[in-house]
XYZ file of C-alpha atoms in Angstrom:
409
model
C 144.430 46.948 -5.495
C 143.688 45.200 -8.819
C 140.686 42.904 -8.899
C 141.131 39.152 -8.762
C 141.393 36.973 -11.840
C 137.824 35.808 -12.456
C 138.122 32.142 -13.250
C 134.339 31.723 -13.315
C 134.301 33.802 -16.493
C 137.106 31.838 -18.120
C 135.556 28.461 -17.369
C 132.191 28.259 -15.538
C 132.592 24.459 -15.312
C 135.767 24.690 -13.244
C 135.129 23.660 -9.645
C 138.652 23.582 -8.121
C 141.462 26.126 -8.175
C 144.632 27.234 -6.379
C 145.030 30.817 -5.202
C 146.864 33.079 -2.762
C 145.360 35.285 -0.084
C 146.108 38.910 -0.871
C 144.249 40.444 2.073
C 142.331 39.494 5.200
C 139.452 41.740 6.200
C 139.645 42.008 9.957
C 137.064 44.793 10.185
C 134.148 42.508 9.275
C 132.148 40.592 11.886
C 132.979 37.315 10.120
C 136.280 36.123 8.715
C 136.749 37.184 5.116
C 139.568 37.112 2.567
C 140.412 38.472 -0.853
C 142.272 36.196 -3.276
C 144.425 36.846 -6.327
C 142.183 34.540 -8.386
C 138.864 32.836 -7.741
C 136.186 30.534 -9.143
C 133.626 31.894 -6.683
C 130.930 33.972 -8.341
C 129.820 36.944 -6.200
C 126.164 37.921 -5.838
C 125.479 40.154 -8.826
C 122.925 40.871 -11.535
C 120.156 38.887 -9.876
C 122.285 35.731 -9.546
C 123.228 34.529 -6.030
C 126.800 33.754 -5.006
C 128.569 30.412 -5.105
C 129.324 28.413 -1.978
C 132.078 25.922 -1.297
C 135.360 25.863 0.610
C 138.797 27.419 0.896
C 140.983 24.747 2.494
C 138.984 23.743 5.609
C 136.924 26.925 5.777
C 133.410 27.002 4.335
C 132.581 29.899 2.029
C 129.278 31.312 3.297
C 128.958 34.383 1.101
C 130.755 36.035 -1.803
C 130.491 39.788 -2.309
C 131.927 42.286 -4.741
C 133.003 45.706 -3.512
C 134.841 48.238 -5.673
C 136.001 45.491 -8.014
C 137.258 43.247 -5.213
C 135.697 39.833 -4.555
C 135.254 39.162 -0.853
C 134.937 35.584 0.402
C 133.080 35.425 3.744
C 134.084 32.331 5.744
C 132.774 30.310 8.671
C 136.202 30.386 10.392
C 139.537 32.224 10.164
C 141.797 31.196 7.290
C 145.442 31.284 8.398
C 147.069 29.844 5.276
C 148.312 32.142 2.540
C 147.948 29.480 -0.173
C 144.520 27.923 -0.581
C 142.719 25.302 -2.583
C 139.229 26.439 -3.440
C 136.318 24.182 -4.332
C 132.882 25.392 -5.344
C 129.639 23.480 -4.785
C 128.955 22.260 -8.318
C 125.228 21.397 -7.901
C 124.549 24.987 -6.793
C 126.655 26.447 -9.640
C 124.994 24.192 -12.226
C 121.545 25.132 -10.946
C 122.345 28.832 -11.166
C 123.709 28.374 -14.691
C 120.487 26.644 -15.754
C 118.193 29.241 -14.187
C 120.145 32.248 -15.448
C 120.453 30.993 -19.022
C 116.775 30.024 -18.899
C 115.963 33.573 -17.892
C 117.837 34.926 -20.908
C 115.784 32.701 -23.196
C 112.458 33.564 -21.558
C 113.222 37.290 -21.635
C 114.174 37.075 -25.304
C 111.004 35.092 -26.073
C 108.706 37.533 -24.270
C 110.302 40.427 -26.153
C 110.213 38.732 -29.552
C 106.725 37.249 -29.353
C 104.674 39.802 -27.414
C 106.956 42.854 -27.232
C 107.331 42.690 -23.440
C 110.761 43.747 -22.162
C 112.219 42.364 -18.938
C 112.668 45.074 -16.293
C 114.045 42.939 -13.438
C 115.240 39.418 -12.618
C 115.588 37.472 -9.371
C 117.077 34.008 -9.016
C 115.688 32.422 -5.848
C 116.561 29.250 -3.984
C 113.462 27.405 -5.239
C 112.067 29.498 -8.088
C 113.031 32.525 -10.127
C 111.109 35.524 -11.411
C 111.237 38.127 -14.126
C 109.120 41.270 -14.202
C 108.032 42.075 -17.751
C 106.733 45.384 -19.058
C 103.138 44.601 -19.975
C 99.723 45.066 -18.387
C 98.257 41.616 -18.932
C 99.287 38.128 -19.994
C 97.119 35.307 -21.327
C 97.592 31.574 -20.983
C 97.963 31.310 -24.742
C 100.783 33.876 -24.753
C 102.596 32.093 -21.938
C 102.303 28.737 -23.724
C 103.663 30.298 -26.908
C 106.634 31.847 -25.100
C 107.358 28.666 -23.145
C 107.321 26.497 -26.272
C 109.538 28.936 -28.167
C 112.153 28.920 -25.380
C 112.108 25.136 -25.156
C 112.569 24.803 -28.928
C 115.844 26.724 -28.537
C 116.816 24.305 -25.773
C 116.017 21.296 -27.976
C 118.099 22.799 -30.773
C 121.035 22.870 -28.330
C 121.917 26.361 -29.506
C 125.402 27.534 -28.540
C 125.762 30.020 -25.683
C 128.833 32.217 -26.033
C 130.243 34.765 -23.567
C 132.887 37.267 -24.700
C 133.959 40.821 -24.043
C 133.426 43.677 -26.479
C 134.840 47.165 -26.686
C 132.441 50.075 -26.842
C 133.151 50.393 -30.568
C 132.371 46.723 -31.183
C 129.115 47.003 -29.232
C 127.697 49.276 -31.907
C 127.192 46.255 -34.136
C 125.697 43.995 -31.443
C 121.854 43.910 -31.129
C 121.791 43.997 -27.345
C 118.405 43.331 -25.733
C 119.018 46.312 -23.410
C 121.816 48.899 -23.149
C 124.743 48.013 -20.833
C 125.152 49.828 -17.524
C 128.975 49.690 -17.487
C 131.660 51.482 -19.458
C 134.783 50.071 -21.046
C 134.841 46.385 -21.934
C 131.371 44.815 -21.766
C 130.808 41.082 -21.369
C 128.016 39.896 -23.649
C 126.278 36.516 -23.444
C 124.711 35.440 -26.730
C 122.394 32.519 -27.472
C 122.725 31.922 -31.189
C 121.220 34.941 -32.914
C 118.227 34.879 -30.550
C 119.536 36.929 -27.660
C 122.462 39.219 -26.879
C 122.652 40.421 -23.281
C 125.285 42.300 -21.332
C 125.761 39.932 -18.411
C 128.378 38.939 -15.862
C 126.677 35.711 -14.781
C 127.640 32.098 -15.302
C 126.016 30.168 -18.160
C 126.316 26.744 -19.791
C 128.000 26.368 -23.183
C 124.864 25.088 -24.893
C 121.143 25.716 -24.423
C 120.491 21.984 -24.143
C 122.144 22.049 -20.725
C 119.421 24.383 -19.451
C 116.914 21.545 -19.552
C 113.180 22.151 -19.571
C 111.988 25.737 -19.055
C 108.604 26.025 -17.354
C 106.541 29.101 -16.489
C 104.800 28.170 -13.256
C 102.561 31.220 -12.745
C 102.241 34.953 -13.307
C 100.561 37.898 -11.604
C 100.151 41.652 -11.950
C 102.590 43.592 -9.806
C 103.060 47.385 -9.681
C 102.092 47.976 -13.290
C 104.041 45.026 -14.709
C 103.658 41.237 -14.790
C 105.774 39.044 -12.503
C 106.502 35.694 -14.149
C 107.672 32.826 -11.939
C 109.647 30.089 -13.696
C 111.869 27.061 -13.104
C 114.456 25.367 -15.298
C 116.477 22.177 -15.532
C 116.584 19.938 -12.477
C 114.179 22.253 -10.669
C 111.620 21.689 -13.425
C 112.168 17.931 -13.259
C 111.729 17.814 -9.481
C 108.645 20.010 -9.714
C 107.105 17.783 -12.402
C 107.911 14.627 -10.447
C 106.323 15.935 -7.237
C 103.187 17.276 -8.923
C 102.798 14.167 -11.088
C 102.876 11.967 -7.993
C 100.303 14.179 -6.273
C 97.995 14.032 -9.300
C 98.319 10.268 -9.608
C 97.613 9.754 -5.924
C 94.552 12.001 -6.112
C 93.362 10.144 -9.203
C 93.798 6.818 -7.447
C 91.880 8.069 -4.402
C 89.061 9.287 -6.669
C 89.113 6.088 -8.792
C 89.580 8.084 -11.998
C 92.374 8.735 -14.473
C 94.581 11.823 -14.155
C 92.802 13.358 -17.158
C 89.471 12.916 -15.387
C 90.608 14.644 -12.190
C 89.157 18.100 -13.012
C 85.683 16.652 -13.590
C 85.974 14.502 -10.469
C 86.950 17.533 -8.401
C 84.041 19.521 -9.852
C 81.662 16.734 -8.840
C 83.204 16.584 -5.378
C 82.922 20.363 -4.938
C 79.286 20.288 -6.051
C 78.536 17.516 -3.572
C 80.353 19.375 -0.790
C 78.469 22.587 -1.546
C 75.189 20.697 -1.318
C 76.225 19.191 2.007
C 77.285 22.600 3.306
C 73.873 24.016 2.433
C 72.213 21.111 4.233
C 74.442 21.564 7.282
C 73.751 25.301 7.314
C 70.020 24.674 7.190
C 70.168 22.060 9.934
C 72.407 24.297 12.019
C 69.932 27.162 11.647
C 67.123 24.912 12.821
C 69.256 23.704 15.721
C 70.017 27.289 16.775
C 66.313 28.093 16.749
C 65.706 25.057 18.960
C 68.549 26.142 21.229
C 67.047 29.624 21.472
C 63.696 28.208 22.587
C 65.420 25.908 25.082
C 67.506 28.726 26.555
C 64.455 30.975 26.880
C 62.656 28.142 28.665
C 65.576 27.983 31.118
C 65.631 31.746 31.642
C 65.256 33.169 35.121
C 63.050 36.167 35.833
C 64.904 38.626 38.037
C 63.083 41.842 38.772
C 61.975 43.377 35.498
C 64.112 41.105 33.270
C 64.281 37.588 31.932
C 67.931 36.620 32.112
C 69.632 33.822 30.169
C 73.100 33.223 31.586
C 74.960 30.173 30.304
C 78.305 28.753 29.178
C 77.455 27.091 25.864
C 78.832 23.805 24.556
C 79.320 22.773 20.914
C 78.600 26.345 19.812
C 80.876 28.449 17.615
C 81.597 32.070 18.669
C 79.624 33.383 15.657
C 76.695 31.155 16.607
C 76.860 32.477 20.169
C 76.166 35.958 18.800
C 73.263 34.625 16.734
C 71.789 32.952 19.808
C 72.128 36.149 21.835
C 70.347 38.150 19.124
C 67.564 35.596 18.797
C 67.081 35.423 22.562
C 66.873 39.208 22.781
C 64.176 39.369 20.124
C 61.881 38.657 23.094
C 61.051 41.862 25.048
C 62.537 42.355 28.489
C 65.330 39.809 27.916
C 69.039 39.831 28.675
C 71.479 37.217 27.290
C 74.779 36.616 29.047
C 76.513 33.890 27.045
C 80.015 32.445 26.798
C 81.937 29.680 25.026
C 85.193 28.036 26.088
C 86.330 26.631 22.717
C 88.564 27.319 20.901
C 89.258 29.920 23.604
C 87.037 31.706 26.131
C 84.783 34.338 24.532
C 81.572 36.002 25.666
C 78.576 37.910 24.327
C 76.396 40.234 26.439
C 73.138 41.409 24.868
C 69.745 42.887 25.773
C 66.416 43.459 24.030
C 65.636 46.866 22.541
C 63.208 47.835 25.324
C 65.806 47.606 28.121
C 67.712 50.892 28.771
C 71.070 49.229 29.553
C 74.381 50.104 27.928
C 76.075 46.713 27.622
C 79.474 48.396 27.189
C 79.185 49.521 30.798
C 78.228 46.000 31.865
C 81.271 44.597 30.020
C 83.637 47.076 31.648
C 82.273 46.437 35.148
C 82.223 42.631 34.912
C 84.866 41.444 32.451
C 87.417 44.157 33.118
C 88.237 42.901 36.594
C 89.257 39.512 35.129
C 91.384 40.914 32.326
C 88.608 40.605 29.738
C 88.302 43.075 26.905
C 85.950 43.753 24.039
C 83.251 46.140 22.937
C 80.330 46.710 20.624
C 77.053 48.589 20.538
C 74.873 49.585 23.515
C 72.587 46.581 22.972
C 75.281 43.928 22.274
C 78.957 43.531 23.081
C 81.470 40.751 22.537
C 84.864 40.066 24.013
C 87.492 37.641 25.211
C 90.801 37.594 27.023
C 89.523 35.617 30.023
C 90.981 32.443 31.400
C 88.608 29.499 31.655
C 88.316 29.670 35.429
C 87.046 33.265 35.314
C 84.239 32.865 32.762
C 81.556 31.682 35.181
C 82.415 34.396 37.716
C 82.360 37.058 34.991
C 78.855 36.048 33.885
C 77.650 36.090 37.493
C 79.165 39.534 38.070
C 77.494 40.848 34.897
C 74.145 39.605 36.130
C 74.594 41.104 39.598
C 75.696 44.417 38.130
C 72.511 44.617 36.028
C 70.238 43.553 38.874
C 71.780 45.944 41.372
C 71.249 48.780 38.930
C 67.578 48.059 38.238
C 66.516 50.669 40.734
C 67.934 53.362 38.432
C 65.705 52.099 35.636
C 62.688 52.316 37.974
C 63.599 55.929 38.637
C 63.867 56.608 34.854
C 67.630 56.484 34.352
C 69.450 54.172 31.948
C 72.108 51.799 33.268
C 75.482 52.881 31.871
């Protein structure tokens, strides 16, 4: 079956058309039709498909398969004659991003010799991967300004088909991947690209082109960019954020970096003070817990559910407590979720992994560590106190093995 007449190539600004259904695809999970002519661009070449409607049915996806354009719908389409309408804001956005990509790719190649190896047009931002190992801010600024100068010049963008013989005289940015007639999109004498996408008639319609960021990726550089209305919305949002931050800091927008540096320096100083005070507090807590310890047999045992203590601090407390000979620390916290730490001093022959398994395991607790200190969680709040008591009883009941010269395992 011959492919449909591609109205989006003839006139990318056309948003309404009349067509006839040539085939319904019943084998697909969703309703889908093929038309004799269409304005709907199918996903291809890094550019997403158009959306819109065919009569009362919404067009959800547009695919190309073996030269046929398939329109995937949200409901069955029973009419043979249809009126199609595309969503113009989506089409215009795609035209801006795709033409902007052509300009950026041409600029990267011309100015720094970096060829584009792939392109993706996303819903919020687009990317190109360029063939280079590194990219400086100065290079990006140069490329961005060059591309925007072409936009300001309102350079004509022309799409036409060439025979293979005619292509010999066209300085294509990269060789075409199709045979026969090849559609070439040119932007003045700046860029010639084999492309089946939709583009505006003039570069001025692209609007501002902005490189947002870049990063190394698999031996190339991935450049993220936005064009046109996307660039405007991005500028508007970030400008408002900057102005609000400047107002909050009682400085101008230009003074924000210095104000943030001062704020970070002050915060770092406060963090150091808090860390020092917290260290002192933990030392005080260690002394207090040791004072509350209970001597049971050969051991001093500290068993407690701690309040206002972070899990990492619980471990520190356990280690500090067990710096005292003959000491066992059985500690737990309930926030943000129940966790426990079981530790003993170096002179006690107890494998705390065995204590954990015997006490916490019965309540669904799990964890592990070294023979002298283990940590874990997985308990519900109601079981924490019972688990600590069971750990203590397990150790005390096994003391007789230590008296006889065996370690508690």
